[in-house]
Amino acid sequence: MKGFALKSPKLGGWLIGIIARYYSMSSLAGDFLEEFEEMAQARGFLRAWLWYWRHLLKSIPVFLVDFIFWRFVMFRNYLKISIRNITKNKIHSAINILGLTVGLACCLFILLWVQDELSYDRFNKNLDNLYRVILEYPKGSQTAFTSYAAPAAAEWLKNNIPEVVESARFRIVANRPQILVKHGEKQYFEERFGFGDAELFDLFTFPFLSGDPKTALSNPNSIVLSEDMARKYFGQEDPIGKVLNVENQFDFIVTGVMKNIPNNSHLLFDSLVPFENIESFMPEYGKFLHRHNLHFFRTYVLVHEGASIPELKEKVLKYIAIQFKEEYTPDYKWRHHLQPVKDIHLHTRGMKDLMKRGDIRYIYIFSFTGILVLLIACINFMNLSTASSCKRAKEVGMRKVVGAHRLNLIGQFFGEAVFSSLLALIMALIIVFASLPAFNSLTGKQIALDISNHKLTFIGFLLIALVTGFLSGSYPAVYLSSIKPVKVLKGAVGLEKGKGFLRKTMVVTQFVIAIGLIACTMIIYNQYNYMQNMNLGFDKEHIVYIKLDGSLKEKYQAVKNELLQDAHIVNVAASSRILTNAIDWGGDFYWEGKEEKEERLSFSYSTVGYDFIETFKMEMVQGRSFSKDIPRKPNEEIIINEAAARFMNVESPVGLAANVNNVKGTIIGVVKNYNFQSLHNEIRPLVLTNDPENFQFMNIRIHPDNIHDTIRHIEKVCRTFEPGVPFEYHFLDEAFEILYKSEEQMSRLFNCLTVFAIFIACLGLFGLSLFIAESRFREIGIRKVLGASVPSLIELVSREFVVLVILANIIAWPVAYYAMNRWLQNFAFRTSLSAGTFLLSGFLAFIISFITVSFQSIKAATANPVDSLRYE
Amino acid sequence: MKDLTKTEEIILLTIWRLKDEAYGVKIRRHISELIGKDFTYGNLYSALNQLTKKKYVAKHREESLPARRGWKRMYYTLSPLGLKALKESCEMNEKIWKGISKYAFELSDK
């Protein structure tokens, strides 16, 4: 029975070998073998083999528990040592942990923001099959997109394209900002008053609390309310069957209450009435309800699960060509596309769309910036840990001598970094919870953070902290664990010269990031300011606008006269739109020499009243403005802007007969270009006519003195004409501020991030200079004794950092220039990138870092040399 | 001095009983017989490890055998400290069990 010994399990032997070595009890492995051998001889190999494995497997758990128990004892030691280290070097650890805390807090906020942005529309169950119909139309030589489709498109698409299961139209109340809704005593102006097809509830996931979504909108005078709105009007009562009066004209019966639409929906409304009501609310739209052109309705379609999307899109593209009985070619300019609803919030750049939306690029920008800020904090940690390595070198040496393996040491230093970052995470979480309201007001979001609903977010937080810990622990772990015990214990480890390169690189990296961020912040701020203060072609200050409604609209001329009685009211003019976005829709425009049918031309079109040009202090380039001294029929007189005149390319447009939306008239003047849309857009050709039917607003220019009394006067006048309606007024310049809200928010967010980035970077610089000054304590003492002056000593300590910061400037400028140039391309009107901005940002960083460093260097240079040399 | 656990007590007693023959295989077999089920090496060595650390048990001598392929056979013996611990444990047991026989725990039939 020889040879069994050779056949004893190899894998088992290897395992036992490891365990035995760990216990330093070689007899364990021997015992196993001995017993195996005996059993093999007595009862056969198979039995012995089975016994061996069964026994081994039963033993492993015991060994494992034992192993973990002793690990834990070691872990306690590591924990104790890291806590001791933290308390021993208080400044050093405070800098490390504070830096990490701020960096993490920035990152956490950005994570919350990004998460919120990405969550848009995700609550819809049909999301994958939901599409919005968007329009591509010619604009100059190119084409542009708008999110509106023709009124008849929804029905046509559903009936003629088999892939389309259902379609629905939606329109938020247009051409007036608010709608008056009354129930008994309660009356409010509502902004999110929508018109929609009943199918909207099939397409989108808007659950009902009461009422039936299938039948809720079947009656033309039914209305569906959101939970909040129902509570506002009816309190605890059951709203179903109650009547709401709208605009003092129409009665609607509440047939359904839906849950509030989540804030992260691109489609938002508080109340919805059947679509056909548009005819009575907005007569100017109503007459076009069955047309296949004139696009002003949001249209959504639900397609079959698994339908071939490219084929479907092809069919939709041909829709307009079919309606106009024209041949569809790939370069046909008027066509509809399908846009996935899940892309609407983040991927609708450059589309004419009145809803607020995000931008995927801002997500990238902010995520990237957040990572950069965190990186600065990590670099701090690495730099300070390695710089102070000589303090820890003896500990490392001792550990190695007593038998610590290099892996144990790497583990220890990783552990310390992770421990610090977890501490920082706890503090960062406190900061996040405490300043969430401030963050919400900064970003205009409504993020609520509670642990039960955001488990994944918190796991994300933890992951970020762990990654941060590993990142910042990586270099110290590798560097410190490589220290040779013999060298250390001989006392030879100080700051090695060669290692300085990496540290310098890291400092430069930090400052490249910080300076880049300062430059970007300044440019964003400049652009925001530029837009705020740019000459828009009219004077937006001291203009109050009021909604024209009911009797105010009917007796507009009398109201105007009454208002002008007050010496503080300079001028009054009616218009169809507020000047932040002053176009009704595209108007068909033809003139003498350019006849219809030649080419379809679409101009921006707006109706304004007498004195409009004067009220807004615009300038006429040619001809005259509308004048009530020369009475004409509505729409008979036409004013165009310079851009339109240039587009027409005729010698003298004034006096030409022209045709706007099939109404004949004469061009009486050319107005100097003014910005009638946000500054993201160029000034396009614009046609103005005078049609009191379309007036929706009264713009009142008031005298800057005594605004309060003037407003009182306006209120009094309005009340005498329209007693039943609450008086509401707005200032035009405020409306403009809202227009640039996203730029403002971005500018403020960036400001915060930059401040934090600089703070962390300077914290690191402070720590480093503190350390350098400490390690050159004696050198400075000796130099002083030998007669060095204080300034020269300050220079000695600061010089290195100053050089680094200058180097960082040189790297940061081109990067910031490139990035900001790209960003500014978004704006048709943009501020110029000046060298001054970059110089200033570099100078700022330089000053801040110099102050930080000199704080330490002055302290070191002015110290009494006796203190430092006493012990020698 | 901390009280011994049951396992430690059994191991110490076994080592004492086996005298010169107290090495891994023998100890394990003896205990397995005593308790009537398989006592694993895992249990044995993690306890032995502790006992060695507490200095109750000392490594006595070692022996090389061809069948063990280089892994030495280690003999254990009790240290004075171990003997003292056993003695205390014994006294403690006597005290605890004084005047009680196993028949005291039998369920009475009536």
Coordinates of N, CA and C in Angstrom, one line a residue, chain A residues 544-720:
Chain A
V544 N -44.3 99.2 -16.4 CA -45.1 98.3 -15.7 C -46.1 97.7 -16.7
Y545 N -46.3 96.4 -16.6 CA -47.3 95.9 -17.6 C -48.4 95.2 -16.8
I546 N -49.6 95.3 -17.4 CA -50.8 94.9 -16.8 C -51.6 94.1 -17.8
K547 N -52.2 93.0 -17.4 CA -53.0 92.2 -18.3 C -54.2 93.0 -18.8
L548 N -54.5 93.0 -20.0 CA -55.7 93.6 -20.6 C -56.8 92.6 -20.7
D549 N -57.9 92.9 -20.0 CA -58.9 91.9 -20.0 C -60.3 92.5 -19.8
G550 N -61.3 91.8 -20.2 CA -62.7 92.3 -20.0 C -62.8 93.7 -20.4
S551 N -63.4 94.5 -19.4 CA -63.7 95.9 -19.7 C -62.4 96.7 -19.9
L552 N -61.3 96.3 -19.3 CA -60.1 97.0 -19.6 C -59.7 97.0 -21.0
K553 N -59.9 95.8 -21.6 CA -59.6 95.7 -23.1 C -60.6 96.4 -23.9
E554 N -61.9 96.2 -23.5 CA -63.0 96.9 -24.3 C -62.8 98.4 -24.3
K555 N -62.6 98.9 -23.1 CA -62.5 100.4 -23.0 C -61.1 100.9 -22.9
Y556 N -60.2 100.2 -23.7 CA -58.8 100.4 -23.6 C -58.4 101.9 -23.8
Q557 N -59.1 102.5 -24.8 CA -58.7 103.9 -25.1 C -59.1 104.8 -23.9
A558 N -60.2 104.6 -23.3 CA -60.6 105.4 -22.1 C -59.7 105.2 -21.0
V559 N -59.3 103.9 -20.7 CA -58.4 103.6 -19.6 C -57.1 104.4 -19.9
K560 N -56.6 104.3 -21.1 CA -55.3 105.0 -21.4 C -55.4 106.5 -21.1
N561 N -56.5 107.1 -21.6 CA -56.7 108.5 -21.4 C -56.7 108.8 -19.9
E562 N -57.4 108.0 -19.1 CA -57.5 108.2 -17.7 C -56.2 108.1 -17.0
L563 N -55.4 107.1 -17.5 CA -54.1 106.9 -16.9 C -53.2 108.1 -17.1
L564 N -53.2 108.6 -18.4 CA -52.3 109.7 -18.8 C -52.6 111.0 -18.0
Q565 N -53.7 111.0 -17.3 CA -54.0 112.2 -16.5 C -52.9 112.4 -15.4
D566 N -52.4 111.3 -14.9 CA -51.3 111.4 -13.9 C -50.0 111.9 -14.5
A567 N -49.4 112.9 -14.0 CA -48.2 113.4 -14.5 C -47.0 112.4 -14.5
H568 N -47.2 111.4 -13.5 CA -46.1 110.5 -13.4 C -46.1 109.3 -14.4
I569 N -47.2 109.3 -15.2 CA -47.3 108.3 -16.2 C -46.9 108.9 -17.5
V570 N -45.9 108.4 -18.0 CA -45.2 109.0 -19.2 C -46.0 108.6 -20.5
N571 N -46.2 107.3 -20.6 CA -46.8 106.8 -21.9 C -47.4 105.5 -21.6
V572 N -48.4 105.2 -22.5 CA -49.1 103.9 -22.4 C -49.2 103.3 -23.8
A573 N -48.9 102.0 -23.9 CA -49.1 101.3 -25.2 C -49.6 99.9 -24.9
A574 N -50.4 99.4 -25.8 CA -50.9 98.1 -25.7 C -50.0 97.2 -26.6
S575 N -50.0 95.9 -26.3 CA -49.2 94.9 -27.1 C -49.8 93.6 -26.9
S576 N -49.5 92.7 -27.9 CA -50.0 91.3 -27.7 C -49.1 90.5 -26.8
R577 N -47.9 90.9 -26.7 CA -47.0 90.1 -25.9 C -46.1 91.0 -25.0
I578 N -45.5 90.3 -24.0 CA -44.5 91.0 -23.2 C -43.2 91.0 -24.0
L579 N -42.4 92.0 -23.8 CA -41.3 92.2 -24.6 C -40.1 91.2 -24.4
T580 N -40.3 90.3 -23.4 CA -39.3 89.3 -23.2 C -39.3 88.3 -24.3
N581 N -40.5 88.0 -24.9 CA -40.6 87.1 -26.0 C -41.8 87.6 -26.8
A582 N -41.6 88.6 -27.6 CA -42.7 89.4 -28.2 C -43.0 88.9 -29.5
I583 N -43.3 87.6 -29.7 CA -43.8 87.2 -31.0 C -45.0 86.4 -30.9
D584 N -46.0 86.6 -31.7 CA -47.3 85.8 -31.7 C -47.0 84.5 -32.3
W585 N -46.6 84.5 -33.5 CA -46.2 83.3 -34.2 C -45.6 83.8 -35.5
G586 N -45.2 82.8 -36.3 CA -44.7 83.2 -37.6 C -45.8 83.7 -38.5
G587 N -45.6 84.8 -39.1 CA -46.7 85.3 -40.0 C -46.2 85.2 -41.5
D588 N -47.2 84.9 -42.3 CA -46.8 84.8 -43.7 C -46.7 86.3 -44.2
F589 N -45.7 86.6 -44.9 CA -45.4 88.0 -45.2 C -45.0 88.1 -46.7
Y590 N -45.7 88.9 -47.5 CA -45.3 89.1 -48.9 C -45.4 90.6 -49.2
W591 N -44.7 91.0 -50.1 CA -44.7 92.4 -50.4 C -44.6 92.6 -51.9
E592 N -44.9 93.8 -52.4 CA -44.8 94.1 -53.8 C -43.5 93.6 -54.4
G593 N -43.5 92.8 -55.4 CA -42.3 92.3 -56.0 C -41.9 90.9 -55.4
K594 N -42.5 90.5 -54.3 CA -42.3 89.2 -53.8 C -43.7 88.6 -53.6
E595 N -44.2 87.9 -54.5 CA -45.5 87.4 -54.5 C -45.6 86.0 -53.8
E596 N -46.8 85.8 -53.3 CA -47.0 84.5 -52.7 C -46.7 83.4 -53.7
K597 N -46.6 82.2 -53.3 CA -46.4 81.0 -54.1 C -44.9 80.9 -54.6
E598 N -44.2 82.0 -54.7 CA -42.8 82.0 -55.1 C -42.0 81.1 -54.1
E599 N -42.3 81.5 -52.8 CA -41.5 80.9 -51.7 C -42.3 81.1 -50.5
R600 N -42.3 80.1 -49.6 CA -43.0 80.4 -48.3 C -42.1 81.1 -47.4
L601 N -42.5 82.3 -47.0 CA -41.7 83.1 -46.1 C -42.3 83.3 -44.7
S602 N -41.6 83.1 -43.7 CA -42.2 83.2 -42.4 C -41.4 84.3 -41.6
F603 N -42.1 85.3 -41.2 CA -41.5 86.3 -40.4 C -42.0 86.3 -38.9
S604 N -41.3 86.7 -38.0 CA -41.8 86.9 -36.7 C -42.9 88.0 -36.7
Y605 N -43.9 87.9 -35.9 CA -45.0 88.8 -36.1 C -45.6 89.1 -34.8
S606 N -45.9 90.4 -34.6 CA -46.4 90.8 -33.3 C -47.4 92.0 -33.6
T607 N -48.4 92.1 -32.7 CA -49.3 93.3 -32.8 C -49.1 94.2 -31.7
V608 N -49.0 95.5 -32.0 CA -48.8 96.5 -30.9 C -49.7 97.7 -31.2
G609 N -49.9 98.5 -30.1 CA -50.8 99.6 -30.2 C -50.1 100.9 -30.5
Y610 N -50.9 101.9 -30.6 CA -50.4 103.3 -30.7 C -49.4 103.6 -29.6
D611 N -48.4 104.4 -29.9 CA -47.4 104.9 -28.9 C -46.5 103.8 -28.5
F612 N -46.5 102.6 -29.1 CA -45.7 101.5 -28.7 C -44.2 101.9 -28.8
I613 N -43.8 102.4 -30.0 CA -42.5 102.8 -30.3 C -42.0 103.8 -29.3
E614 N -42.9 104.8 -29.0 CA -42.6 105.9 -28.1 C -42.4 105.4 -26.6
T615 N -43.4 104.6 -26.2 CA -43.4 104.1 -24.8 C -42.1 103.4 -24.5
F616 N -41.6 102.5 -25.5 CA -40.4 101.8 -25.2 C -39.1 102.5 -25.6
K617 N -39.3 103.7 -26.1 CA -38.2 104.6 -26.5 C -37.4 103.9 -27.6
M618 N -38.1 103.3 -28.5 CA -37.4 102.7 -29.7 C -37.1 103.8 -30.7
E619 N -36.3 103.5 -31.7 CA -36.0 104.5 -32.7 C -36.5 104.1 -34.0
M620 N -37.1 105.0 -34.7 CA -37.5 104.7 -36.1 C -36.3 105.1 -37.0
V621 N -36.0 104.2 -37.9 CA -35.0 104.5 -38.9 C -35.5 105.2 -40.1
Q622 N -36.7 104.7 -40.5 CA -37.3 105.4 -41.7 C -38.8 105.5 -41.4
G623 N -39.5 106.3 -42.1 CA -40.9 106.4 -42.0 C -41.4 106.9 -40.6
R624 N -42.6 106.5 -40.3 CA -43.2 106.9 -39.0 C -43.8 105.7 -38.2
S625 N -44.1 106.0 -37.0 CA -44.8 104.9 -36.2 C -46.3 105.0 -36.4
F626 N -47.0 104.1 -35.7 CA -48.5 104.1 -35.8 C -48.9 105.4 -35.1
S627 N -49.9 106.1 -35.7 CA -50.4 107.3 -35.1 C -51.9 107.3 -35.1
K628 N -52.5 107.7 -34.0 CA -53.9 107.7 -33.9 C -54.5 108.9 -34.7
D629 N -53.6 109.9 -35.1 CA -54.1 111.0 -35.8 C -54.5 110.6 -37.2
I630 N -53.9 109.5 -37.7 CA -54.3 109.0 -39.0 C -55.0 107.7 -38.9
P631 N -56.3 107.8 -38.6 CA -57.0 106.5 -38.3 C -57.1 105.6 -39.5
R632 N -56.8 104.3 -39.2 CA -56.8 103.3 -40.3 C -57.5 102.1 -39.7
K633 N -57.8 101.2 -40.7 CA -58.4 99.9 -40.2 C -57.3 99.1 -39.6
P634 N -57.7 98.1 -38.7 CA -56.6 97.3 -38.1 C -55.8 96.6 -39.2
N635 N -54.5 96.4 -38.8 CA -53.6 95.7 -39.7 C -53.3 96.3 -41.0
E636 N -53.8 97.5 -41.2 CA -53.6 98.1 -42.5 C -52.2 98.7 -42.6
E637 N -51.7 99.2 -41.4 CA -50.4 99.8 -41.4 C -49.4 98.7 -40.9
I638 N -48.2 98.7 -41.5 CA -47.2 97.7 -41.1 C -45.9 98.4 -40.8
I639 N -45.3 98.0 -39.7 CA -43.9 98.5 -39.4 C -43.0 97.3 -39.4
I640 N -41.9 97.4 -40.0 CA -40.9 96.3 -40.0 C -39.7 96.7 -39.3
N641 N -38.8 95.7 -38.9 CA -37.6 96.1 -38.3 C -36.5 96.1 -39.3
E642 N -35.3 96.5 -38.9 CA -34.2 96.6 -39.9 C -33.8 95.3 -40.5
A643 N -33.9 94.2 -39.6 CA -33.5 92.9 -40.1 C -34.5 92.5 -41.3
A644 N -35.8 92.8 -41.1 CA -36.7 92.5 -42.2 C -36.4 93.3 -43.4
A645 N -36.1 94.6 -43.2 CA -35.8 95.5 -44.3 C -34.6 95.0 -45.1
R646 N -33.6 94.5 -44.4 CA -32.4 93.9 -45.0 C -32.8 92.7 -45.8
F647 N -33.7 91.9 -45.2 CA -34.1 90.6 -45.8 C -34.8 90.9 -47.1
M648 N -35.7 91.9 -47.1 CA -36.5 92.2 -48.3 C -35.6 92.7 -49.4
N649 N -34.5 93.4 -49.0 CA -33.6 93.8 -50.0 C -34.2 94.7 -51.1
V650 N -35.0 95.7 -50.6 CA -35.6 96.7 -51.6 C -35.0 98.0 -51.2
E651 N -35.0 98.9 -52.1 CA -34.3 100.2 -51.8 C -35.0 101.0 -50.7
S652 N -36.3 101.2 -50.9 CA -37.0 101.9 -49.8 C -38.3 101.1 -49.5
P653 N -38.3 100.4 -48.4 CA -39.5 99.6 -48.0 C -40.7 100.5 -47.7
V654 N -40.5 101.7 -47.2 CA -41.6 102.5 -46.8 C -42.5 102.8 -48.0
G655 N -43.8 102.6 -47.8 CA -44.7 102.9 -48.9 C -45.1 101.7 -49.7
L656 N -44.3 100.6 -49.6 CA -44.6 99.4 -50.3 C -45.9 98.8 -49.8
A657 N -46.7 98.3 -50.7 CA -47.9 97.5 -50.3 C -47.4 96.1 -49.9
A658 N -48.0 95.6 -48.8 CA -47.5 94.3 -48.3 C -48.8 93.5 -47.8
N659 N -48.5 92.3 -47.4 CA -49.6 91.4 -47.1 C -49.1 90.5 -45.9
V660 N -49.8 90.7 -44.8 CA -49.4 89.9 -43.6 C -50.6 89.0 -43.3
N661 N -50.3 87.7 -43.3 CA -51.3 86.7 -43.0 C -52.6 87.0 -43.8
N662 N -52.4 87.2 -45.1 CA -53.5 87.5 -46.0 C -54.3 88.7 -45.8
V663 N -53.8 89.7 -45.0 CA -54.4 91.0 -44.8 C -53.6 92.0 -45.5
K664 N -54.2 92.8 -46.4 CA -53.4 93.8 -47.2 C -53.1 95.0 -46.4
G665 N -52.0 95.6 -46.6 CA -51.6 96.8 -45.9 C -50.4 97.5 -46.5
T666 N -49.9 98.5 -45.9 CA -48.8 99.3 -46.4 C -47.7 99.4 -45.3
I667 N -46.5 99.3 -45.8 CA -45.4 99.5 -44.8 C -45.2 101.0 -44.6
I668 N -45.3 101.4 -43.3 CA -45.2 102.8 -43.0 C -43.9 103.2 -42.4
G669 N -43.1 102.2 -41.9 CA -41.9 102.6 -41.2 C -41.0 101.5 -40.9
V670 N -39.7 101.8 -40.7 CA -38.7 100.8 -40.3 C -38.2 101.1 -38.9
V671 N -38.3 100.2 -38.0 CA -37.9 100.5 -36.6 C -36.5 99.9 -36.5
K672 N -35.7 100.6 -35.7 CA -34.3 100.1 -35.4 C -34.4 98.7 -34.7
N673 N -33.5 97.8 -35.0 CA -33.6 96.5 -34.5 C -33.6 96.5 -32.9
Y674 N -34.5 95.8 -32.4 CA -34.5 95.6 -30.9 C -34.7 94.1 -30.6
N675 N -34.2 93.7 -29.4 CA -34.3 92.3 -29.1 C -35.7 92.0 -28.5
F676 N -36.4 91.2 -29.4 CA -37.8 90.9 -28.9 C -37.8 89.5 -28.4
Q677 N -36.6 88.8 -28.3 CA -36.5 87.5 -27.7 C -35.3 87.5 -26.8
S678 N -35.0 86.4 -26.1 CA -33.8 86.4 -25.3 C -32.6 86.5 -26.1
L679 N -31.5 86.9 -25.4 CA -30.3 87.2 -26.2 C -29.6 85.9 -26.7
H680 N -30.2 84.8 -26.4 CA -29.6 83.6 -27.0 C -29.9 83.6 -28.5
N681 N -30.9 84.4 -28.9 CA -31.3 84.4 -30.3 C -30.8 85.6 -31.0
E682 N -30.6 85.5 -32.3 CA -30.3 86.7 -33.1 C -31.6 87.5 -33.3
I683 N -31.5 88.7 -33.7 CA -32.7 89.5 -34.1 C -33.1 89.1 -35.4
R684 N -34.3 88.6 -35.5 CA -34.8 88.1 -36.8 C -35.8 89.1 -37.4
P685 N -36.1 88.9 -38.7 CA -37.0 89.8 -39.3 C -38.3 89.8 -38.6
L686 N -38.9 91.0 -38.3 CA -40.1 91.2 -37.5 C -41.1 92.1 -38.2
V687 N -42.3 91.7 -38.1 CA -43.4 92.6 -38.7 C -44.3 93.0 -37.6
L688 N -44.6 94.3 -37.5 CA -45.5 94.8 -36.5 C -46.8 95.3 -37.1
T689 N -47.9 95.0 -36.6 CA -49.2 95.6 -37.1 C -50.0 96.1 -35.9
N690 N -51.0 96.8 -36.2 CA -51.8 97.4 -35.1 C -53.2 96.8 -35.1
D691 N -53.5 95.8 -34.2 CA -54.8 95.2 -34.3 C -55.3 95.0 -32.8
P692 N -56.2 95.9 -32.4 CA -56.7 95.9 -31.1 C -57.3 94.6 -30.6
E693 N -57.7 93.8 -31.6 CA -58.3 92.5 -31.2 C -57.3 91.6 -30.4
N694 N -56.0 91.7 -30.8 CA -55.0 90.9 -30.2 C -54.4 91.4 -29.0
F695 N -54.8 92.6 -28.5 CA -54.0 93.2 -27.4 C -54.3 92.3 -26.1
Q696 N -53.2 92.1 -25.4 CA -53.3 91.3 -24.2 C -52.7 92.1 -23.0
F697 N -51.8 93.0 -23.3 CA -51.1 93.7 -22.3 C -51.1 95.2 -22.5
M698 N -51.0 95.9 -21.4 CA -50.9 97.3 -21.4 C -49.6 97.7 -20.8
N699 N -48.7 98.3 -21.5 CA -47.4 98.7 -21.0 C -47.4 100.1 -20.6
I700 N -47.0 100.4 -19.4 CA -47.1 101.8 -18.9 C -45.7 102.2 -18.5
R701 N -45.3 103.3 -19.2 CA -44.0 103.8 -18.7 C -44.2 104.9 -17.7
I702 N -43.6 104.7 -16.5 CA -43.9 105.6 -15.4 C -42.6 106.4 -15.1
H703 N -42.8 107.5 -14.4 CA -41.7 108.3 -14.0 C -41.0 107.6 -12.8
P704 N -39.6 107.7 -12.8 CA -38.9 107.0 -11.8 C -39.2 107.5 -10.4
D705 N -39.7 108.8 -10.3 CA -40.0 109.3 -8.9 C -41.3 108.7 -8.4
N706 N -41.4 108.5 -7.1 CA -42.7 108.2 -6.5 C -43.4 107.1 -7.2
I707 N -42.7 106.0 -7.4 CA -43.3 104.8 -8.1 C -44.5 104.3 -7.3
H708 N -44.4 104.3 -6.0 CA -45.4 103.7 -5.2 C -46.8 104.4 -5.4
D709 N -46.8 105.7 -5.4 CA -48.1 106.4 -5.6 C -48.6 106.2 -7.1
T710 N -47.7 106.1 -8.0 CA -48.1 105.9 -9.4 C -48.8 104.6 -9.5
I711 N -48.2 103.6 -8.9 CA -48.9 102.3 -9.0 C -50.2 102.3 -8.3
R712 N -50.4 103.1 -7.2 CA -51.7 103.2 -6.6 C -52.7 103.8 -7.5
H713 N -52.2 104.8 -8.3 CA -53.1 105.5 -9.2 C -53.5 104.5 -10.3
I714 N -52.6 103.7 -10.8 CA -52.9 102.8 -11.9 C -54.0 101.8 -11.3
E715 N -53.8 101.4 -10.1 CA -54.7 100.4 -9.5 C -56.1 101.0 -9.4
K716 N -56.1 102.3 -9.0 CA -57.4 103.0 -8.8 C -58.2 103.0 -10.2
V717 N -57.4 103.4 -11.2 CA -58.0 103.5 -12.5 C -58.6 102.1 -13.0
C718 N -57.7 101.1 -12.8 CA -58.1 99.8 -13.2 C -59.4 99.3 -12.5
R719 N -59.4 99.6 -11.2 CA -60.6 99.2 -10.4 C -61.9 99.9 -10.8
T720 N -61.8 101.1 -11.2 CA -63.0 101.8 -11.7 C -63.5 101.2 -12.9

